[in-house]
mmCIF file with all atom_site columns, N, CA and C in Angstrom:
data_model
loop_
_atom_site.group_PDB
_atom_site.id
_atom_site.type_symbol
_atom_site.label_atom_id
_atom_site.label_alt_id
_atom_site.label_comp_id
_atom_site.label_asym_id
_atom_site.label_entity_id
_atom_site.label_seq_id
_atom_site.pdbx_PDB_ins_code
_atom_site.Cartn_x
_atom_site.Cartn_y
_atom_site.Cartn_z
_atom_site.occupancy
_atom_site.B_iso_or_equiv
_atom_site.pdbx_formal_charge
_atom_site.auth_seq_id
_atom_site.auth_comp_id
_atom_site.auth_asym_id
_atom_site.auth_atom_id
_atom_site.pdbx_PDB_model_num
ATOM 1   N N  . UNK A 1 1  ? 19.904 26.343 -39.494 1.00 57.00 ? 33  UNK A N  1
ATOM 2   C CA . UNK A 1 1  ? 20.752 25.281 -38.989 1.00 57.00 ? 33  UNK A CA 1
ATOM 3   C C  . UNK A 1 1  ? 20.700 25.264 -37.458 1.00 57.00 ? 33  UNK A C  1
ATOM 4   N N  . UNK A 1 2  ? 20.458 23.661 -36.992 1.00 64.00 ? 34  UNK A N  1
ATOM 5   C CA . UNK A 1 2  ? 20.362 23.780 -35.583 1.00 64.00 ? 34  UNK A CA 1
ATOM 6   C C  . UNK A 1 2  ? 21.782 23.409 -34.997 1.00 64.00 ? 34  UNK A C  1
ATOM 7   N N  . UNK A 1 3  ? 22.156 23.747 -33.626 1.00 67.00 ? 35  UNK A N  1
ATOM 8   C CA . UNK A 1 3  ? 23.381 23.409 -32.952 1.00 67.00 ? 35  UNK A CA 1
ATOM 9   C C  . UNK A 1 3  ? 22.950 21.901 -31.685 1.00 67.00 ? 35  UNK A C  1
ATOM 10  N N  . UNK A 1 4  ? 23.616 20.609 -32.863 1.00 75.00 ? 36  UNK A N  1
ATOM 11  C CA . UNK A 1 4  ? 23.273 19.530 -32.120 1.00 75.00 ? 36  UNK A CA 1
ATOM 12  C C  . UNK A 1 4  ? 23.930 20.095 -30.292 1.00 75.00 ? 36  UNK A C  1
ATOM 13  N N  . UNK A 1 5  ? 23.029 19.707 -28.951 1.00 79.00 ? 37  UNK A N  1
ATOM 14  C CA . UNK A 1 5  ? 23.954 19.765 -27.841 1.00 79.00 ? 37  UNK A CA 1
ATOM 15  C C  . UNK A 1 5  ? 23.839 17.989 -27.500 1.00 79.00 ? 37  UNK A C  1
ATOM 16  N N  . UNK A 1 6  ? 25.066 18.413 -27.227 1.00 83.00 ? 38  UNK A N  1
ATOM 17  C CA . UNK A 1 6  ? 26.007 17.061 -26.734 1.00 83.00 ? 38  UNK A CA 1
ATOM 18  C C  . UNK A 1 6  ? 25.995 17.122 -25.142 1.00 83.00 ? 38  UNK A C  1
ATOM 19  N N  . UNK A 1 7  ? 25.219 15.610 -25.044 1.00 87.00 ? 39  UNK A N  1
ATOM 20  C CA . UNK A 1 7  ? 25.534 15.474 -23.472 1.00 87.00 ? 39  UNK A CA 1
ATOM 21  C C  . UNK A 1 7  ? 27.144 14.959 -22.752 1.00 87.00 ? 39  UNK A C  1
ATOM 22  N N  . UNK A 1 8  ? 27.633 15.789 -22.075 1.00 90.00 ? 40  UNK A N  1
ATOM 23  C CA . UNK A 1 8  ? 28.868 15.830 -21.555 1.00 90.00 ? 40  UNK A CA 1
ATOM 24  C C  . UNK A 1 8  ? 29.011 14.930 -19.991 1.00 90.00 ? 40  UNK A C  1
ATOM 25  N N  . UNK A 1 9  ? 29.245 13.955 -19.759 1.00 95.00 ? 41  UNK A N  1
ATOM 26  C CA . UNK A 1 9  ? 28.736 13.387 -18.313 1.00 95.00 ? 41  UNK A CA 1
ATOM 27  C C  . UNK A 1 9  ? 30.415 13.333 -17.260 1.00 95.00 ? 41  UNK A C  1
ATOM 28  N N  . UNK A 1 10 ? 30.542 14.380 -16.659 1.00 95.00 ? 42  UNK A N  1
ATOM 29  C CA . UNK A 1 10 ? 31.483 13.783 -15.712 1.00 95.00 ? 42  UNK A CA 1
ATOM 30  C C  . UNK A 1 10 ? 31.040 13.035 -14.358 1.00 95.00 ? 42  UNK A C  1
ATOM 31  N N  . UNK A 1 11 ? 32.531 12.209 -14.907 1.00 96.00 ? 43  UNK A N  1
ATOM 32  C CA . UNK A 1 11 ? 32.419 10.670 -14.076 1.00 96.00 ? 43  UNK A CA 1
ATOM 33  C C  . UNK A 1 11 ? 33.264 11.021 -12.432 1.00 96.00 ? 43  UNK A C  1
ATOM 34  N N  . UNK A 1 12 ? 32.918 10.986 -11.217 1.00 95.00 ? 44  UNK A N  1
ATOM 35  C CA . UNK A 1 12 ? 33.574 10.775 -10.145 1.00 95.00 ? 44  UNK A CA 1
ATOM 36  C C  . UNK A 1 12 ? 33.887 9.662  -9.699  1.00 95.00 ? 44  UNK A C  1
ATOM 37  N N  . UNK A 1 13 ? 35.188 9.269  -9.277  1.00 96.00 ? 45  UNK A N  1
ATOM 38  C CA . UNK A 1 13 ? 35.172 7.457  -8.946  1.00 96.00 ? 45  UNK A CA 1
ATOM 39  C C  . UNK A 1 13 ? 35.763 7.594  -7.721  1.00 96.00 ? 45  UNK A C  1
ATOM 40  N N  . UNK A 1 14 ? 35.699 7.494  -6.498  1.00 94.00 ? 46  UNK A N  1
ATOM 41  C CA . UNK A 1 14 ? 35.932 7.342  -5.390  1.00 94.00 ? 46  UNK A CA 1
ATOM 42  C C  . UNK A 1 14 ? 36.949 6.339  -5.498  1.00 94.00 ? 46  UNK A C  1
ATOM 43  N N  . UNK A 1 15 ? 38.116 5.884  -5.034  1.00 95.00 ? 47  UNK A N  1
ATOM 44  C CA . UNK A 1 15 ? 38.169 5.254  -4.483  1.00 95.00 ? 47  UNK A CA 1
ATOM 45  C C  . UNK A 1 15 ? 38.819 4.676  -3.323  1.00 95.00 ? 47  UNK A C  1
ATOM 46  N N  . UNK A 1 16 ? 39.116 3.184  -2.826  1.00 94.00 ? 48  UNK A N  1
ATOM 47  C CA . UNK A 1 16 ? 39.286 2.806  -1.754  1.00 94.00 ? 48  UNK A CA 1
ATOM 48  C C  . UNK A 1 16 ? 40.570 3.389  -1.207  1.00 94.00 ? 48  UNK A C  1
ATOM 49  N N  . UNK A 1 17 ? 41.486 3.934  -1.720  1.00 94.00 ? 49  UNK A N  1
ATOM 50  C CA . UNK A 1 17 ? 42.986 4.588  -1.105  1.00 94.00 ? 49  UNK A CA 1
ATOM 51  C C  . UNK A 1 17 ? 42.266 5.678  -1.012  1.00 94.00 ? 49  UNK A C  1
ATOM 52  N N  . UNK A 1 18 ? 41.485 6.213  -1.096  1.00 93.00 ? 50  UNK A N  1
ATOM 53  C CA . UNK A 1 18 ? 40.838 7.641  -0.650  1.00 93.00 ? 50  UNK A CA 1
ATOM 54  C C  . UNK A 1 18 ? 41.442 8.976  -2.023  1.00 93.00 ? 50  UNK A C  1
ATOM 55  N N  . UNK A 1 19 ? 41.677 8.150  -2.890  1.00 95.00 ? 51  UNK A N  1
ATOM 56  C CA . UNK A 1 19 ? 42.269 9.099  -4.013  1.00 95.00 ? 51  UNK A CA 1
ATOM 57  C C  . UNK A 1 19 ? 40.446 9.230  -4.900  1.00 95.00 ? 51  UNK A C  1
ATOM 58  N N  . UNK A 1 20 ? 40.681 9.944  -5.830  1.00 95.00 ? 52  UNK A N  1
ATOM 59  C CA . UNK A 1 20 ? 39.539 10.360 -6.839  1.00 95.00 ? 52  UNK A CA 1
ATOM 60  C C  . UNK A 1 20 ? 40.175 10.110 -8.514  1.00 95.00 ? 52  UNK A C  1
ATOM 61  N N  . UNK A 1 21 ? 39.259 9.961  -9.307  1.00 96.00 ? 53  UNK A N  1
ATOM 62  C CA . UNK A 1 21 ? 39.580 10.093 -10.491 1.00 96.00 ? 53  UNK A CA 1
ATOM 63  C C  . UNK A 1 21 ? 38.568 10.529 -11.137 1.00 96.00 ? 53  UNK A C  1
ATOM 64  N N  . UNK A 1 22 ? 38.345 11.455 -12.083 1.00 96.00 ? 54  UNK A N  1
ATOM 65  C CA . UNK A 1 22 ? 37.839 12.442 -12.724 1.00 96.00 ? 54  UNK A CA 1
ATOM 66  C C  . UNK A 1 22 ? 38.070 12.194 -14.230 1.00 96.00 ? 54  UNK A C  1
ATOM 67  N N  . UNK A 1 23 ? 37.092 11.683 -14.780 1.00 95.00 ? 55  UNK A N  1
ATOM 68  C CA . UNK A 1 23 ? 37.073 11.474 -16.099 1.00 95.00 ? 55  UNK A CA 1
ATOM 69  C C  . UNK A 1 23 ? 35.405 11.849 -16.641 1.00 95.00 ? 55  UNK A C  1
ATOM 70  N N  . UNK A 1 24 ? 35.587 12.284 -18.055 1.00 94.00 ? 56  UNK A N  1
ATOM 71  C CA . UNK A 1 24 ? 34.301 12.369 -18.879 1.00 94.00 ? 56  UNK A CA 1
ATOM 72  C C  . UNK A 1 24 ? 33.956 10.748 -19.556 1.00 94.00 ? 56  UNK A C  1
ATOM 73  N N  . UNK A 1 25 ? 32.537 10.992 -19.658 1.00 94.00 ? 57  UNK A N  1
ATOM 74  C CA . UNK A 1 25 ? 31.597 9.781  -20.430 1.00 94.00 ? 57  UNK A CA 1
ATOM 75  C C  . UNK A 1 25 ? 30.937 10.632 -21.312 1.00 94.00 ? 57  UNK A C  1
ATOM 76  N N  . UNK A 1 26 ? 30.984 9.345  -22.788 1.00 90.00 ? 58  UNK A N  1
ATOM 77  C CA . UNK A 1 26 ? 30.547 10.311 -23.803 1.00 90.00 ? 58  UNK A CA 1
ATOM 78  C C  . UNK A 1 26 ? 29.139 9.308  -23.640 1.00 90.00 ? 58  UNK A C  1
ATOM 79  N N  . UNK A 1 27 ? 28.184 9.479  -23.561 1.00 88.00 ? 59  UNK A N  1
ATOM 80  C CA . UNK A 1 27 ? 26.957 8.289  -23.643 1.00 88.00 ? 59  UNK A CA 1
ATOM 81  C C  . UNK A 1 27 ? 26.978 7.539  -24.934 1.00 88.00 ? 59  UNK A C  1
ATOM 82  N N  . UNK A 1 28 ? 26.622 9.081  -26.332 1.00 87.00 ? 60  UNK A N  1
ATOM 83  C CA . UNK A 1 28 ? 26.347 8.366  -27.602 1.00 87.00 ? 60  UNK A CA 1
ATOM 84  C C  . UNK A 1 28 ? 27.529 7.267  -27.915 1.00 87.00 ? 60  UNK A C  1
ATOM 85  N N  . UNK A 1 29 ? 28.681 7.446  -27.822 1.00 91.00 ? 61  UNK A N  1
ATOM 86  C CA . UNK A 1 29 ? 29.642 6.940  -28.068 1.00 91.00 ? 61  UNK A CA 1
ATOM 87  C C  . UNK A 1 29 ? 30.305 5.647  -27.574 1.00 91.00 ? 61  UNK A C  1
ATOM 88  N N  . UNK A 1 30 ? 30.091 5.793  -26.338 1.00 93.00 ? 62  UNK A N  1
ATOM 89  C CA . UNK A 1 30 ? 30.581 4.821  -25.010 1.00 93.00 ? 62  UNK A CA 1
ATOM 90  C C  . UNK A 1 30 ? 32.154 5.518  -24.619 1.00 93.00 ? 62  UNK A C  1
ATOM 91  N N  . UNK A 1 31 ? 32.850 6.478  -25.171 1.00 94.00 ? 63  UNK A N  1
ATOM 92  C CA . UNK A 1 31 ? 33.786 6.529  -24.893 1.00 94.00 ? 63  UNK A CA 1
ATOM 93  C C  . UNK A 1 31 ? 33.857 7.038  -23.359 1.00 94.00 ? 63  UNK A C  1
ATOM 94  N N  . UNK A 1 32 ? 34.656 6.682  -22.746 1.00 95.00 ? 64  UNK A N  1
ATOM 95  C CA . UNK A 1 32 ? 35.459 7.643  -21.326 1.00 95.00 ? 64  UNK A CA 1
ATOM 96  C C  . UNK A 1 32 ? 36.401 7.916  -21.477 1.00 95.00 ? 64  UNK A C  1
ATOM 97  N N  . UNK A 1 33 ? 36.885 9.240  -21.124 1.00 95.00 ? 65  UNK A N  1
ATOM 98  C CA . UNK A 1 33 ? 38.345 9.342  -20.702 1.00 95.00 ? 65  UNK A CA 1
ATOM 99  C C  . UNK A 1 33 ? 38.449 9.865  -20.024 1.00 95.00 ? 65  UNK A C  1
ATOM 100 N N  . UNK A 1 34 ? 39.522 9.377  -19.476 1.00 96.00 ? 66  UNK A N  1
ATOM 101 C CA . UNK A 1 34 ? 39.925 9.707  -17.788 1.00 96.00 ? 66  UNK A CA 1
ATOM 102 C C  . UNK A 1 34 ? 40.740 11.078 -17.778 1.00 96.00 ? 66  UNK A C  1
ATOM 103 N N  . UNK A 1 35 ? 40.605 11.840 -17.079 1.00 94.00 ? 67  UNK A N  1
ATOM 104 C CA . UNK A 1 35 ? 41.134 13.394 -17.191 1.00 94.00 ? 67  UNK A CA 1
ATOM 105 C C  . UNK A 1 35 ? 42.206 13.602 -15.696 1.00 94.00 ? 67  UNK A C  1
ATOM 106 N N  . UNK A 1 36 ? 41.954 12.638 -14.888 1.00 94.00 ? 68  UNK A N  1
ATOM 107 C CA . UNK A 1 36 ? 43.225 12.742 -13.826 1.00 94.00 ? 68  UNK A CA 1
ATOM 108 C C  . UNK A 1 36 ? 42.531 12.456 -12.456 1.00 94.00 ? 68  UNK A C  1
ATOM 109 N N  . UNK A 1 37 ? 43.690 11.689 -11.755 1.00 95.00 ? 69  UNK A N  1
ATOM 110 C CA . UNK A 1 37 ? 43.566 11.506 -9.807  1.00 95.00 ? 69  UNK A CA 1
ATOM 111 C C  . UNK A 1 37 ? 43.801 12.193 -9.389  1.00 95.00 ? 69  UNK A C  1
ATOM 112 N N  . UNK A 1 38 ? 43.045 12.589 -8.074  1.00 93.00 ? 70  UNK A N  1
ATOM 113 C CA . UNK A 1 38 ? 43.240 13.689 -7.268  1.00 93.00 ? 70  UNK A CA 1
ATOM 114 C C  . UNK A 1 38 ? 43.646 12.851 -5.964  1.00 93.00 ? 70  UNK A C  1
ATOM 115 N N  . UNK A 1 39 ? 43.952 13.445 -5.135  1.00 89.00 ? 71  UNK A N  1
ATOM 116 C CA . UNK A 1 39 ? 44.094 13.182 -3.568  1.00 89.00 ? 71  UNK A CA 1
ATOM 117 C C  . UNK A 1 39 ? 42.871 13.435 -2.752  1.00 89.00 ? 71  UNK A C  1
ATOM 118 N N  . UNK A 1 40 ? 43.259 12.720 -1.356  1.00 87.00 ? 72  UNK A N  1
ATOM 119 C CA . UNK A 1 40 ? 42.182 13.031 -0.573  1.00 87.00 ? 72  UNK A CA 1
ATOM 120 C C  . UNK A 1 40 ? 41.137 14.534 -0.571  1.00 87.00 ? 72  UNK A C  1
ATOM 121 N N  . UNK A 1 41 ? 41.487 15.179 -0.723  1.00 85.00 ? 73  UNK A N  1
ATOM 122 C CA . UNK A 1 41 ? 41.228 17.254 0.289   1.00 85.00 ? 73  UNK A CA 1
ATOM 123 C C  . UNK A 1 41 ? 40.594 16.971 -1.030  1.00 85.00 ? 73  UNK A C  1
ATOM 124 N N  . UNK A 1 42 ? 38.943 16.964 -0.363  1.00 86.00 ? 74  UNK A N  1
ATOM 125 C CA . UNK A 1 42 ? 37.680 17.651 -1.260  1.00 86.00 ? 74  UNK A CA 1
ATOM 126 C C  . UNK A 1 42 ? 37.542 18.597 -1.858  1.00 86.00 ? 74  UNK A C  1
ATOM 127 N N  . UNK A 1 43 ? 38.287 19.837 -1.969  1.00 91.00 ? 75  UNK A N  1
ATOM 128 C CA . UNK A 1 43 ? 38.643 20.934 -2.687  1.00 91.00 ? 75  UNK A CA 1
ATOM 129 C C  . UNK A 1 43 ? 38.609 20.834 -3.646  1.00 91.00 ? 75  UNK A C  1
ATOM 130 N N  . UNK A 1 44 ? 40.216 20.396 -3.865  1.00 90.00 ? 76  UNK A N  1
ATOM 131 C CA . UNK A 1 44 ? 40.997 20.145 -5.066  1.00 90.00 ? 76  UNK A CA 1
ATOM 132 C C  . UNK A 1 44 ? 40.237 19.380 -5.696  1.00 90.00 ? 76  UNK A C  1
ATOM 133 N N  . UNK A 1 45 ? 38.934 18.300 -5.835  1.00 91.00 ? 77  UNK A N  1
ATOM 134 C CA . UNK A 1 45 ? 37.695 17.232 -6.219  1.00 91.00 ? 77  UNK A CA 1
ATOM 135 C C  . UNK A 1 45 ? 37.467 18.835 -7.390  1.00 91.00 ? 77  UNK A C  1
ATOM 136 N N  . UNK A 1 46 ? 36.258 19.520 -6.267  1.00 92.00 ? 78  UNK A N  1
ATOM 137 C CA . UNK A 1 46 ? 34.977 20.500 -6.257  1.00 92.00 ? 78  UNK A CA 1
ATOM 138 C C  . UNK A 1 46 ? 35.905 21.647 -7.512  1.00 92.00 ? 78  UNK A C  1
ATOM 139 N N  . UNK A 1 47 ? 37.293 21.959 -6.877  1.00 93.00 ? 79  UNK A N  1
ATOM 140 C CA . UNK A 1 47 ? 37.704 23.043 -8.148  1.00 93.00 ? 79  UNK A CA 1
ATOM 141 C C  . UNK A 1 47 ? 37.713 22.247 -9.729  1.00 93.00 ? 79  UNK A C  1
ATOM 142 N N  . UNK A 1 48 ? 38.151 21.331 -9.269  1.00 91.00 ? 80  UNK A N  1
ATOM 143 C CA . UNK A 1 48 ? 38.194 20.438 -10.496 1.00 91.00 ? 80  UNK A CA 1
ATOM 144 C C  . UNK A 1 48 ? 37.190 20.369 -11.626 1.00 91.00 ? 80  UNK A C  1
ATOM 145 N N  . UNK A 1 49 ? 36.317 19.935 -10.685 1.00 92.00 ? 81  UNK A N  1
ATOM 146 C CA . UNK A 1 49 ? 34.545 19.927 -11.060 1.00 92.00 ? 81  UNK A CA 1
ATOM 147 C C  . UNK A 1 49 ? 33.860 21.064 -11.638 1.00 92.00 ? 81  UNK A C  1
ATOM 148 N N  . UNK A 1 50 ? 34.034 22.230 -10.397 1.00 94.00 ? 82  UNK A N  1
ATOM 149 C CA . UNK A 1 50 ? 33.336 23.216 -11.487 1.00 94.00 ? 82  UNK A CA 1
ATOM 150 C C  . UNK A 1 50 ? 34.651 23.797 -12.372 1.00 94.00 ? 82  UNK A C  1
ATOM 151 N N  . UNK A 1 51 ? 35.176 23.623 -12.774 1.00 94.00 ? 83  UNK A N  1
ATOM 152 C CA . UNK A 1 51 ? 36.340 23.930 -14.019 1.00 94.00 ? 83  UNK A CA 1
ATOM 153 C C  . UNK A 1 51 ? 35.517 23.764 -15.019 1.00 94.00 ? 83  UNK A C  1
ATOM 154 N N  . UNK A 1 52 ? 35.246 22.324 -14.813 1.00 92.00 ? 84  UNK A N  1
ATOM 155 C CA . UNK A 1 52 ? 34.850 21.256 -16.074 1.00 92.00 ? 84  UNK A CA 1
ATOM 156 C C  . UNK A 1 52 ? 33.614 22.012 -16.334 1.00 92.00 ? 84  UNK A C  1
ATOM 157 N N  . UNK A 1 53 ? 32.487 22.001 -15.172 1.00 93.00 ? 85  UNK A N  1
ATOM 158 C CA . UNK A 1 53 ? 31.305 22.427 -15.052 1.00 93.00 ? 85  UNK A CA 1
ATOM 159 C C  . UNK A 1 53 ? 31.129 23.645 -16.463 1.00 93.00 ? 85  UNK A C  1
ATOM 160 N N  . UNK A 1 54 ? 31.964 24.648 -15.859 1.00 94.00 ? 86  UNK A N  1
ATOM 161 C CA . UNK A 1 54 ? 31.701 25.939 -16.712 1.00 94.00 ? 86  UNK A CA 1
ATOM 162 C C  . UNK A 1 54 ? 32.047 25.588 -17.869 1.00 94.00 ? 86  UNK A C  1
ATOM 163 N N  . UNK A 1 55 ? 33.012 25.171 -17.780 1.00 93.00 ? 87  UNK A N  1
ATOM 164 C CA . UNK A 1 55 ? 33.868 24.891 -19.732 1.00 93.00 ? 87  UNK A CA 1
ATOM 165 C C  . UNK A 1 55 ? 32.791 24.498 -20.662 1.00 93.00 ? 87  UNK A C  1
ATOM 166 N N  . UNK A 1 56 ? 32.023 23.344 -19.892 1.00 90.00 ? 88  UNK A N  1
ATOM 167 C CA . UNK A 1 56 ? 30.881 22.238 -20.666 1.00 90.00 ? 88  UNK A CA 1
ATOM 168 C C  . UNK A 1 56 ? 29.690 23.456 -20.886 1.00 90.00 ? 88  UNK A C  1
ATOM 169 N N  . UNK A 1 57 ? 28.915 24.309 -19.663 1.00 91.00 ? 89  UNK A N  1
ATOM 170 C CA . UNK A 1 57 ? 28.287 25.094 -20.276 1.00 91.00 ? 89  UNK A CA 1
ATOM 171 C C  . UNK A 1 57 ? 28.506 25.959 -20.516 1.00 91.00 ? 89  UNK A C  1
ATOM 172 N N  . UNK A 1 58 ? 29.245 26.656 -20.875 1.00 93.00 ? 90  UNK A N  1
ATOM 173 C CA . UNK A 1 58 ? 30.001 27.804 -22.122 1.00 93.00 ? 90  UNK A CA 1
ATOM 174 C C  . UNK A 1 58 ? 29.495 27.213 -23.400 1.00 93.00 ? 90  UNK A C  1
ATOM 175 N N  . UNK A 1 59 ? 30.299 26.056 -23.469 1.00 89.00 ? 91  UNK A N  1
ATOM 176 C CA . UNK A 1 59 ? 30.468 25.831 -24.889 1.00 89.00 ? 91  UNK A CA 1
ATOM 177 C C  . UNK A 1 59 ? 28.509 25.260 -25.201 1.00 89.00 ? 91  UNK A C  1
ATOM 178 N N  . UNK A 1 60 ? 27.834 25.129 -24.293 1.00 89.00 ? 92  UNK A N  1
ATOM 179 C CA . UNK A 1 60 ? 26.277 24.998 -24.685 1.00 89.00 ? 92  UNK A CA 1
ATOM 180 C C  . UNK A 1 60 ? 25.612 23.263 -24.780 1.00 89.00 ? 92  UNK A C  1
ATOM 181 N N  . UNK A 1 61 ? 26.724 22.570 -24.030 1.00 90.00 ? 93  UNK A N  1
ATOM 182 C CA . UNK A 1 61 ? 26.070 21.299 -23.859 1.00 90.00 ? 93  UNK A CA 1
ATOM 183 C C  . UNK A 1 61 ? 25.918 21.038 -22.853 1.00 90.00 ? 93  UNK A C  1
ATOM 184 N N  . UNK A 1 62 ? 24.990 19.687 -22.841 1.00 91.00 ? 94  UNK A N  1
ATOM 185 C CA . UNK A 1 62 ? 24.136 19.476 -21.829 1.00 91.00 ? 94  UNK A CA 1
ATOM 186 C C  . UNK A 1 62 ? 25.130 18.779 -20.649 1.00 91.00 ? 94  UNK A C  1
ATOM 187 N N  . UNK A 1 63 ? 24.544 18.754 -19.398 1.00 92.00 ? 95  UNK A N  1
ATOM 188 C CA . UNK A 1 63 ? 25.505 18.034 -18.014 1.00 92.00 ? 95  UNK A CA 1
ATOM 189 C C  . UNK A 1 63 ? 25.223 17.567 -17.404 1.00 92.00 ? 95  UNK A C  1
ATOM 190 N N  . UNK A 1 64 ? 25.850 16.342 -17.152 1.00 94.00 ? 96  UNK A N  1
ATOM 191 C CA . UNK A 1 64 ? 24.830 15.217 -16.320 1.00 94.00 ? 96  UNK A CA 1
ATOM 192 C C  . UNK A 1 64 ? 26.360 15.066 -14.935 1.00 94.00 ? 96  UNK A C  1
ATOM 193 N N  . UNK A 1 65 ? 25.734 14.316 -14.111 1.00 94.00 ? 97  UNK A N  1
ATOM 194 C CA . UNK A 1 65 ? 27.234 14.211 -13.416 1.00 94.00 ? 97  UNK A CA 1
ATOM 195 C C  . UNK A 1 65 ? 26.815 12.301 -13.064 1.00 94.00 ? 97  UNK A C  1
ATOM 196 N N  . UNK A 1 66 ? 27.765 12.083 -12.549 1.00 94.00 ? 98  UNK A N  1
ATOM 197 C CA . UNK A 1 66 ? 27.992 10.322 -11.989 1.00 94.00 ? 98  UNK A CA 1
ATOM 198 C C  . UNK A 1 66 ? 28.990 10.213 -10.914 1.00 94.00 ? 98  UNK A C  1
ATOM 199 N N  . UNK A 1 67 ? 28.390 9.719  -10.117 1.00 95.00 ? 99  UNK A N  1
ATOM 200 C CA . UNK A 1 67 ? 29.827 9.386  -8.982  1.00 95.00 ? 99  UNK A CA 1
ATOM 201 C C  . UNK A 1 67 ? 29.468 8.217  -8.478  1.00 95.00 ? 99  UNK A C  1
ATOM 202 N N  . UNK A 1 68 ? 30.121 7.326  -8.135  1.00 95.00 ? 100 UNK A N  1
ATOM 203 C CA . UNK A 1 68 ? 30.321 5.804  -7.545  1.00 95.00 ? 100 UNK A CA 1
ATOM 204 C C  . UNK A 1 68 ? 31.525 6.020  -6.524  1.00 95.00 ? 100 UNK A C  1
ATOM 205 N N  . UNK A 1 69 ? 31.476 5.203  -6.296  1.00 95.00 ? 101 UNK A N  1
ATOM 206 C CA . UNK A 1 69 ? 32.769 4.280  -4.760  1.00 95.00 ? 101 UNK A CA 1
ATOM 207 C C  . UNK A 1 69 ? 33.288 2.719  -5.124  1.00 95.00 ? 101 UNK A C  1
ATOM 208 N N  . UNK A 1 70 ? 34.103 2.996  -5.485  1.00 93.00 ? 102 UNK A N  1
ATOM 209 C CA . UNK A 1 70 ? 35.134 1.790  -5.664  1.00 93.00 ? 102 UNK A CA 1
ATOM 210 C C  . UNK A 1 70 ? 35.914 0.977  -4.594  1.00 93.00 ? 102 UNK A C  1
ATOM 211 N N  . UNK A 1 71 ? 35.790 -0.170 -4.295  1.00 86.00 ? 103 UNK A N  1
ATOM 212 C CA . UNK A 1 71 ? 35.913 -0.494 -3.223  1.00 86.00 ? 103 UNK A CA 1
ATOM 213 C C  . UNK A 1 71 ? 37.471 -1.561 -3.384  1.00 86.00 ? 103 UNK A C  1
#
């Protein structure tokens, strides 16, 4: 038996108030969900990120990332 891996894509959305929002994209699916806004201080972004980062490869799926600017 093989272990399907699932591509996991977190989404970065910039936007124009200088806040962030941090949500996953499922590709096969189309689903997103949004996982929370952050504030300005790039930190609090990057801890966020690799949180997610490790969790996704622990569990053995694949990672894509996306970020845009919302204007």
């Amino acid at each position: 038996m093989t272990v399907k891996r699932l591509e996991c894509r977190i989404v970065i959305t910039h936007r124009a108030d200088r806040r962030t929002d941090v949500g996953m994209y499922d590709p096969i699916t189309g689903r997103y969900e949004p996982l929370g806004t952050h504030g300005p201080a790039r930190r609090e972004v990057d801890r966020v990120v690799r949180d997610l980062k490790a969790s996704i490869e622990r569990a053995g799926h694949l990672l894509t990332f996306c970020e845009r600017t919302v204007r």
